Amino acid sequence: MAIVIDRRFRGPKDSGNGGYSSGLFALAHGGDVVEVTLRLPPPLDTPLELDGERILAGEAVVADLREAELGVSVPDPVALGDAVAAATPDLGSPFPECFVCGYARGDDGLHIHAGPVADREVFAAPWTPRDDTVGPEFVWAALDCPGAYATGVPGRGTVVLGRLAARIDRVPQAGEECVVVARHNGSDGRKHGAVTALFTASGELLGLARAVWIEPRA
């Protein structure tokens, strides 16, 4: 069955949000922890096929998939009130219409605007799923963009998602208040790591991810 990323779920203007797209690819692949390495910006409104451990658009390889270990510790939860206080829309974002973090999106976006938490070296934001944003692919999406901000993207410039591995423990229900927490996980040249976690307001861990973000070459 073809995988199609609807334009609603864009990150950049003409390609899919990396977390949402990776979640769709991981669901097609199956497995407890799936690592998705993006080789091309996920195309919108285009039939994509799972071919073993690759996602293809025709003969072009969009992503490589494999089962993996996360190998990261869980960030400590952040209280809902602290996450609300930290949340800050990025008005300088190069992706203002991003499904997850775009400040210019309408009500069809997630509006997860991760900002620095006072007296802690983490970023956080609240998120409450709606009826139309319940599913594991939306947890993958929520675990995506906050990691970019934890790498210091506002002071560094544009970064794009290169790799995302995630484990989903439970999918939150519509109306369930959640908190996304992200921390920096080291840098190597143009590559910047992040760890993200999704919690309920009471601190239950719902999902955990590690990511590699890449500064595009000039």
PDB file of C-alpha atoms in Angstrom:
ATOM      1  CA  MET A   1       0.000   0.000   0.000  1.00  0.00           C
ATOM      2  CA  ALA A   2       1.401   3.410  -0.964  1.00  0.00           C
ATOM      3  CA  ILE A   3       2.403   5.907   1.711  1.00  0.00           C
ATOM      4  CA  VAL A   4       1.269   9.448   0.923  1.00  0.00           C
ATOM      5  CA  ILE A   5       2.221  12.538   2.942  1.00  0.00           C
ATOM      6  CA  ASP A   6      -0.613  15.028   2.671  1.00  0.00           C
ATOM      7  CA  ARG A   7       0.351  18.683   2.189  1.00  0.00           C
ATOM      8  CA  ARG A   8      -1.163  19.485   5.571  1.00  0.00           C
ATOM      9  CA  PHE A   9       1.793  17.706   7.153  1.00  0.00           C
ATOM     10  CA  ARG A  10       4.514  19.793   5.569  1.00  0.00           C
ATOM     11  CA  GLY A  11       7.557  21.077   7.405  1.00  0.00           C
ATOM     12  CA  PRO A  12       9.301  23.157   4.750  1.00  0.00           C
ATOM     13  CA  LYS A  13       6.860  24.534   2.191  1.00  0.00           C
ATOM     14  CA  ASP A  14       7.299  21.681  -0.295  1.00  0.00           C
ATOM     15  CA  SER A  15       8.243  18.620   1.794  1.00  0.00           C
ATOM     16  CA  GLY A  16       6.903  16.641   4.719  1.00  0.00           C
ATOM     17  CA  ASN A  17       7.644  17.415   8.333  1.00  0.00           C
ATOM     18  CA  GLY A  18      10.539  15.122   9.228  1.00  0.00           C
ATOM     19  CA  GLY A  19       9.015  13.690  12.395  1.00  0.00           C
ATOM     20  CA  TYR A  20       5.563  13.049  10.961  1.00  0.00           C
ATOM     21  CA  SER A  21       7.046  11.525   7.796  1.00  0.00           C
ATOM     22  CA  SER A  22       9.436   9.350   9.801  1.00  0.00           C
ATOM     23  CA  GLY A  23       6.512   8.166  11.915  1.00  0.00           C
ATOM     24  CA  LEU A  24       4.580   7.052   8.833  1.00  0.00           C
ATOM     25  CA  PHE A  25       7.679   5.254   7.532  1.00  0.00           C
ATOM     26  CA  ALA A  26       8.278   3.571  10.912  1.00  0.00           C
ATOM     27  CA  LEU A  27       4.674   2.370  11.103  1.00  0.00           C
ATOM     28  CA  ALA A  28       5.007   0.820   7.648  1.00  0.00           C
ATOM     29  CA  HIS A  29       8.261  -0.872   8.664  1.00  0.00           C
ATOM     30  CA  GLY A  30       7.147  -2.161  12.077  1.00  0.00           C
ATOM     31  CA  GLY A  31       9.277  -2.782  15.156  1.00  0.00           C
ATOM     32  CA  ASP A  32       9.550  -1.460  18.708  1.00  0.00           C
ATOM     33  CA  VAL A  33      12.294   1.094  17.978  1.00  0.00           C
ATOM     34  CA  VAL A  34      12.798   2.187  14.375  1.00  0.00           C
ATOM     35  CA  GLU A  35      15.572   4.484  13.190  1.00  0.00           C
ATOM     36  CA  VAL A  36      14.739   6.548  10.121  1.00  0.00           C
ATOM     37  CA  THR A  37      17.518   8.210   8.130  1.00  0.00           C
ATOM     38  CA  LEU A  38      16.175  10.750   5.671  1.00  0.00           C
ATOM     39  CA  ARG A  39      18.032  10.777   2.347  1.00  0.00           C
ATOM     40  CA  LEU A  40      15.746  13.248   0.574  1.00  0.00           C
ATOM     41  CA  PRO A  41      13.141  15.756   1.750  1.00  0.00           C
ATOM     42  CA  PRO A  42       9.959  13.629   1.969  1.00  0.00           C
ATOM     43  CA  PRO A  43       7.844  14.616  -1.049  1.00  0.00           C
ATOM     44  CA  LEU A  44       4.238  15.700  -0.579  1.00  0.00           C
ATOM     45  CA  ASP A  45       1.176  14.182  -2.250  1.00  0.00           C
ATOM     46  CA  THR A  46       3.373  11.509  -3.847  1.00  0.00           C
ATOM     47  CA  PRO A  47       2.924   7.715  -3.588  1.00  0.00           C
ATOM     48  CA  LEU A  48       5.888   6.287  -1.672  1.00  0.00           C
ATOM     49  CA  GLU A  49       6.666   2.588  -1.333  1.00  0.00           C
ATOM     50  CA  LEU A  50       8.310   0.496   1.388  1.00  0.00           C
ATOM     51  CA  ASP A  51      10.939  -1.700  -0.245  1.00  0.00           C
ATOM     52  CA  GLY A  52      12.530  -3.812   2.491  1.00  0.00           C
ATOM     53  CA  GLU A  53      14.298  -1.230   4.633  1.00  0.00           C
ATOM     54  CA  ARG A  54      13.958   1.691   2.235  1.00  0.00           C
ATOM     55  CA  ILE A  55      11.255   4.179   1.354  1.00  0.00           C
ATOM     56  CA  LEU A  56      11.215   4.875  -2.373  1.00  0.00           C
ATOM     57  CA  ALA A  57       9.722   7.570  -4.587  1.00  0.00           C
ATOM     58  CA  GLY A  58      10.042   5.778  -7.894  1.00  0.00           C
ATOM     59  CA  GLU A  59      13.735   4.842  -7.971  1.00  0.00           C
ATOM     60  CA  ALA A  60      14.809   7.605  -5.569  1.00  0.00           C
ATOM     61  CA  VAL A  61      15.577   6.588  -1.981  1.00  0.00           C
ATOM     62  CA  VAL A  62      13.730   8.908   0.395  1.00  0.00           C
ATOM     63  CA  ALA A  63      14.679   7.138   3.646  1.00  0.00           C
ATOM     64  CA  ASP A  64      16.528   4.157   5.092  1.00  0.00           C
ATOM     65  CA  LEU A  65      14.935   2.263   7.985  1.00  0.00           C
ATOM     66  CA  ARG A  66      16.278  -0.150  10.572  1.00  0.00           C
ATOM     67  CA  GLU A  67      15.460  -1.494  14.000  1.00  0.00           C
ATOM     68  CA  ALA A  68      17.761   0.065  16.565  1.00  0.00           C
ATOM     69  CA  GLU A  69      18.481   0.760  20.224  1.00  0.00           C
ATOM     70  CA  LEU A  70      17.879   4.262  21.502  1.00  0.00           C
ATOM     71  CA  GLY A  71      20.830   4.220  23.886  1.00  0.00           C
ATOM     72  CA  VAL A  72      19.852   7.479  25.596  1.00  0.00           C
ATOM     73  CA  SER A  73      18.571   8.364  29.060  1.00  0.00           C
ATOM     74  CA  VAL A  74      15.150   9.911  29.592  1.00  0.00           C
ATOM     75  CA  PRO A  75      15.124  13.653  30.381  1.00  0.00           C
ATOM     76  CA  ASP A  76      13.467  14.553  33.644  1.00  0.00           C
ATOM     77  CA  PRO A  77       9.866  15.678  33.187  1.00  0.00           C
ATOM     78  CA  VAL A  78       8.952  19.361  33.160  1.00  0.00           C
ATOM     79  CA  ALA A  79       5.856  20.573  34.976  1.00  0.00           C
ATOM     80  CA  LEU A  80       3.025  21.651  32.697  1.00  0.00           C
ATOM     81  CA  GLY A  81       3.061  25.210  34.047  1.00  0.00           C
ATOM     82  CA  ASP A  82       6.801  25.500  33.445  1.00  0.00           C
ATOM     83  CA  ALA A  83       6.351  24.213  29.884  1.00  0.00           C
ATOM     84  CA  VAL A  84       3.608  26.772  29.254  1.00  0.00           C
ATOM     85  CA  ALA A  85       5.905  29.509  30.563  1.00  0.00           C
ATOM     86  CA  ALA A  86       8.798  28.280  28.394  1.00  0.00           C
ATOM     87  CA  ALA A  87       6.862  27.963  25.128  1.00  0.00           C
ATOM     88  CA  THR A  88       7.974  30.599  22.627  1.00  0.00           C
ATOM     89  CA  PRO A  89       6.973  30.750  18.935  1.00  0.00           C
ATOM     90  CA  ASP A  90      10.042  31.188  16.723  1.00  0.00           C
ATOM     91  CA  LEU A  91       9.098  34.235  14.650  1.00  0.00           C
ATOM     92  CA  GLY A  92      12.386  33.961  12.752  1.00  0.00           C
ATOM     93  CA  SER A  93      11.877  30.349  11.688  1.00  0.00           C
ATOM     94  CA  PRO A  94      12.689  29.554   8.047  1.00  0.00           C
ATOM     95  CA  PHE A  95       9.729  27.140   8.151  1.00  0.00           C
ATOM     96  CA  PRO A  96       6.832  29.310   9.361  1.00  0.00           C
ATOM     97  CA  GLU A  97       4.208  26.859   8.083  1.00  0.00           C
ATOM     98  CA  CYS A  98       5.731  23.740   9.674  1.00  0.00           C
ATOM     99  CA  PHE A  99       2.984  21.379  10.856  1.00  0.00           C
ATOM    100  CA  VAL A 100       4.663  20.988  14.260  1.00  0.00           C
ATOM    101  CA  CYS A 101       6.324  24.297  15.164  1.00  0.00           C
ATOM    102  CA  GLY A 102       5.249  26.819  12.534  1.00  0.00           C
ATOM    103  CA  TYR A 103       4.140  30.102  14.064  1.00  0.00           C
ATOM    104  CA  ALA A 104       2.136  30.972  10.938  1.00  0.00           C
ATOM    105  CA  ARG A 105       0.039  27.805  10.831  1.00  0.00           C
ATOM    106  CA  GLY A 106      -3.680  27.900  11.443  1.00  0.00           C
ATOM    107  CA  ASP A 107      -5.607  25.567  13.690  1.00  0.00           C
ATOM    108  CA  ASP A 108      -4.564  22.508  11.654  1.00  0.00           C
ATOM    109  CA  GLY A 109      -1.001  22.609  13.064  1.00  0.00           C
ATOM    110  CA  LEU A 110       0.301  21.266  16.379  1.00  0.00           C
ATOM    111  CA  HIS A 111       1.809  24.592  17.496  1.00  0.00           C
ATOM    112  CA  ILE A 112       4.508  23.001  19.662  1.00  0.00           C
ATOM    113  CA  HIS A 113       6.770  25.984  20.331  1.00  0.00           C
ATOM    114  CA  ALA A 114       9.575  24.656  22.531  1.00  0.00           C
ATOM    115  CA  GLY A 115      11.484  27.261  24.530  1.00  0.00           C
ATOM    116  CA  PRO A 116      14.169  27.202  27.239  1.00  0.00           C
ATOM    117  CA  VAL A 117      13.045  26.156  30.725  1.00  0.00           C
ATOM    118  CA  ALA A 118      14.151  28.462  33.511  1.00  0.00           C
ATOM    119  CA  ASP A 119      17.115  27.139  35.548  1.00  0.00           C
ATOM    120  CA  ARG A 120      17.387  23.945  33.462  1.00  0.00           C
ATOM    121  CA  GLU A 121      19.344  23.013  30.340  1.00  0.00           C
ATOM    122  CA  VAL A 122      16.282  21.718  28.493  1.00  0.00           C
ATOM    123  CA  PHE A 123      13.594  23.078  26.196  1.00  0.00           C
ATOM    124  CA  ALA A 124       9.898  22.306  26.668  1.00  0.00           C
ATOM    125  CA  ALA A 125       6.419  23.021  25.366  1.00  0.00           C
ATOM    126  CA  PRO A 126       2.870  21.881  26.090  1.00  0.00           C
ATOM    127  CA  TRP A 127       0.816  19.901  23.614  1.00  0.00           C
ATOM    128  CA  THR A 128      -2.767  18.682  23.784  1.00  0.00           C
ATOM    129  CA  PRO A 129      -3.771  16.293  20.955  1.00  0.00           C
ATOM    130  CA  ARG A 130      -7.062  16.873  19.182  1.00  0.00           C
ATOM    131  CA  ASP A 131      -9.301  14.228  17.653  1.00  0.00           C
ATOM    132  CA  ASP A 132      -7.500  14.605  14.323  1.00  0.00           C
ATOM    133  CA  THR A 133      -3.979  14.396  15.816  1.00  0.00           C
ATOM    134  CA  VAL A 134      -4.222  11.117  17.719  1.00  0.00           C
ATOM    135  CA  GLY A 135      -1.893   8.367  16.516  1.00  0.00           C
ATOM    136  CA  PRO A 136       1.726   7.236  16.760  1.00  0.00           C
ATOM    137  CA  GLU A 137       2.753   9.319  13.753  1.00  0.00           C
ATOM    138  CA  PHE A 138       1.695  12.451  15.659  1.00  0.00           C
ATOM    139  CA  VAL A 139       3.812  11.395  18.650  1.00  0.00           C
ATOM    140  CA  TRP A 140       6.753  11.107  16.240  1.00  0.00           C
ATOM    141  CA  ALA A 141       5.906  14.606  15.017  1.00  0.00           C
ATOM    142  CA  ALA A 142       5.764  15.995  18.548  1.00  0.00           C
ATOM    143  CA  LEU A 143       9.178  14.453  19.269  1.00  0.00           C
ATOM    144  CA  ASP A 144      10.709  16.165  16.226  1.00  0.00           C
ATOM    145  CA  CYS A 145      10.997  19.972  16.211  1.00  0.00           C
ATOM    146  CA  PRO A 146      11.671  20.539  19.947  1.00  0.00           C
ATOM    147  CA  GLY A 147      14.980  18.728  19.426  1.00  0.00           C
ATOM    148  CA  ALA A 148      16.049  21.296  16.844  1.00  0.00           C
ATOM    149  CA  TYR A 149      15.604  24.074  19.381  1.00  0.00           C
ATOM    150  CA  ALA A 150      17.535  22.133  22.023  1.00  0.00           C
ATOM    151  CA  THR A 151      20.526  22.067  19.646  1.00  0.00           C
ATOM    152  CA  GLY A 152      20.597  25.869  19.729  1.00  0.00           C
ATOM    153  CA  VAL A 153      19.086  26.489  16.306  1.00  0.00           C
ATOM    154  CA  PRO A 154      17.912  30.057  17.066  1.00  0.00           C
ATOM    155  CA  GLY A 155      21.546  31.118  17.500  1.00  0.00           C
ATOM    156  CA  ARG A 156      23.036  28.746  14.951  1.00  0.00           C
ATOM    157  CA  GLY A 157      20.824  29.090  11.903  1.00  0.00           C
ATOM    158  CA  THR A 158      18.859  26.515   9.945  1.00  0.00           C
ATOM    159  CA  VAL A 159      19.106  22.832  10.787  1.00  0.00           C
ATOM    160  CA  VAL A 160      17.211  20.006   9.096  1.00  0.00           C
ATOM    161  CA  LEU A 161      16.376  16.565  10.439  1.00  0.00           C
ATOM    162  CA  GLY A 162      18.786  13.897   9.245  1.00  0.00           C
ATOM    163  CA  ARG A 163      17.896  10.958  11.473  1.00  0.00           C
ATOM    164  CA  LEU A 164      15.224  10.152  14.022  1.00  0.00           C
ATOM    165  CA  ALA A 165      14.785   7.019  16.122  1.00  0.00           C
ATOM    166  CA  ALA A 166      11.826   6.702  18.471  1.00  0.00           C
ATOM    167  CA  ARG A 167      10.012   4.408  20.858  1.00  0.00           C
ATOM    168  CA  ILE A 168       6.319   5.022  21.527  1.00  0.00           C
ATOM    169  CA  ASP A 169       5.117   3.704  24.888  1.00  0.00           C
ATOM    170  CA  ARG A 170       1.557   5.006  24.656  1.00  0.00           C
ATOM    171  CA  VAL A 171      -0.382   7.269  22.316  1.00  0.00           C
ATOM    172  CA  PRO A 172      -2.097  10.085  24.207  1.00  0.00           C
ATOM    173  CA  GLN A 173      -5.830  10.543  23.845  1.00  0.00           C
ATOM    174  CA  ALA A 174      -7.567  13.610  22.456  1.00  0.00           C
ATOM    175  CA  GLY A 175      -7.690  16.302  25.125  1.00  0.00           C
ATOM    176  CA  GLU A 176      -4.915  14.752  27.233  1.00  0.00           C
ATOM    177  CA  GLU A 177      -2.460  17.442  28.341  1.00  0.00           C
ATOM    178  CA  CYS A 178       1.144  16.583  27.479  1.00  0.00           C
ATOM    179  CA  VAL A 179       4.602  18.107  27.755  1.00  0.00           C
ATOM    180  CA  VAL A 180       7.480  17.709  25.285  1.00  0.00           C
ATOM    181  CA  VAL A 181      10.995  17.978  26.744  1.00  0.00           C
ATOM    182  CA  ALA A 182      14.195  18.201  24.671  1.00  0.00           C
ATOM    183  CA  ARG A 183      17.902  18.417  25.463  1.00  0.00           C
ATOM    184  CA  HIS A 184      21.068  18.810  23.412  1.00  0.00           C
ATOM    185  CA  ASN A 185      22.946  15.545  22.868  1.00  0.00           C
ATOM    186  CA  GLY A 186      26.332  16.707  21.585  1.00  0.00           C
ATOM    187  CA  SER A 187      27.632  18.107  18.302  1.00  0.00           C
ATOM    188  CA  ASP A 188      30.140  16.997  15.695  1.00  0.00           C
ATOM    189  CA  GLY A 189      30.819  19.579  13.018  1.00  0.00           C
ATOM    190  CA  ARG A 190      27.572  20.235  11.162  1.00  0.00           C
ATOM    191  CA  LYS A 191      25.782  17.397  13.022  1.00  0.00           C
ATOM    192  CA  HIS A 192      23.906  18.144  16.231  1.00  0.00           C
ATOM    193  CA  GLY A 193      22.233  15.566  18.465  1.00  0.00           C
ATOM    194  CA  ALA A 194      19.067  15.877  20.522  1.00  0.00           C
ATOM    195  CA  VAL A 195      16.987  13.730  22.853  1.00  0.00           C
ATOM    196  CA  THR A 196      13.260  14.372  23.128  1.00  0.00           C
ATOM    197  CA  ALA A 197      10.591  12.889  25.362  1.00  0.00           C
ATOM    198  CA  LEU A 198       6.824  13.217  25.555  1.00  0.00           C
ATOM    199  CA  PHE A 199       5.159  13.060  28.968  1.00  0.00           C
ATOM    200  CA  THR A 200       1.656  13.408  30.330  1.00  0.00           C
ATOM    201  CA  ALA A 201       1.050  16.357  32.651  1.00  0.00           C
ATOM    202  CA  SER A 202       1.442  13.896  35.545  1.00  0.00           C
ATOM    203  CA  GLY A 203       4.880  12.757  34.332  1.00  0.00           C
ATOM    204  CA  GLU A 204       4.061   9.456  32.598  1.00  0.00           C
ATOM    205  CA  LEU A 205       6.520   8.810  29.765  1.00  0.00           C
ATOM    206  CA  LEU A 206       4.694   8.407  26.449  1.00  0.00           C
ATOM    207  CA  GLY A 207       7.575   8.394  23.968  1.00  0.00           C
ATOM    208  CA  LEU A 208      11.336   8.852  23.696  1.00  0.00           C
ATOM    209  CA  ALA A 209      13.491   9.759  20.697  1.00  0.00           C
ATOM    210  CA  ARG A 210      17.010  10.641  19.663  1.00  0.00           C
ATOM    211  CA  ALA A 211      17.766  12.734  16.619  1.00  0.00           C
ATOM    212  CA  VAL A 212      20.578  14.042  14.482  1.00  0.00           C
ATOM    213  CA  TRP A 213      20.079  17.516  13.038  1.00  0.00           C
ATOM    214  CA  ILE A 214      22.262  18.765  10.203  1.00  0.00           C
ATOM    215  CA  GLU A 215      23.332  22.269   9.215  1.00  0.00           C
ATOM    216  CA  PRO A 216      22.975  22.399   5.417  1.00  0.00           C
ATOM    217  CA  ARG A 217      26.089  23.330   3.479  1.00  0.00           C
ATOM    218  CA  ALA A 218      26.175  26.930   2.327  1.00  0.00           C
TER     219      ALA A 218
END
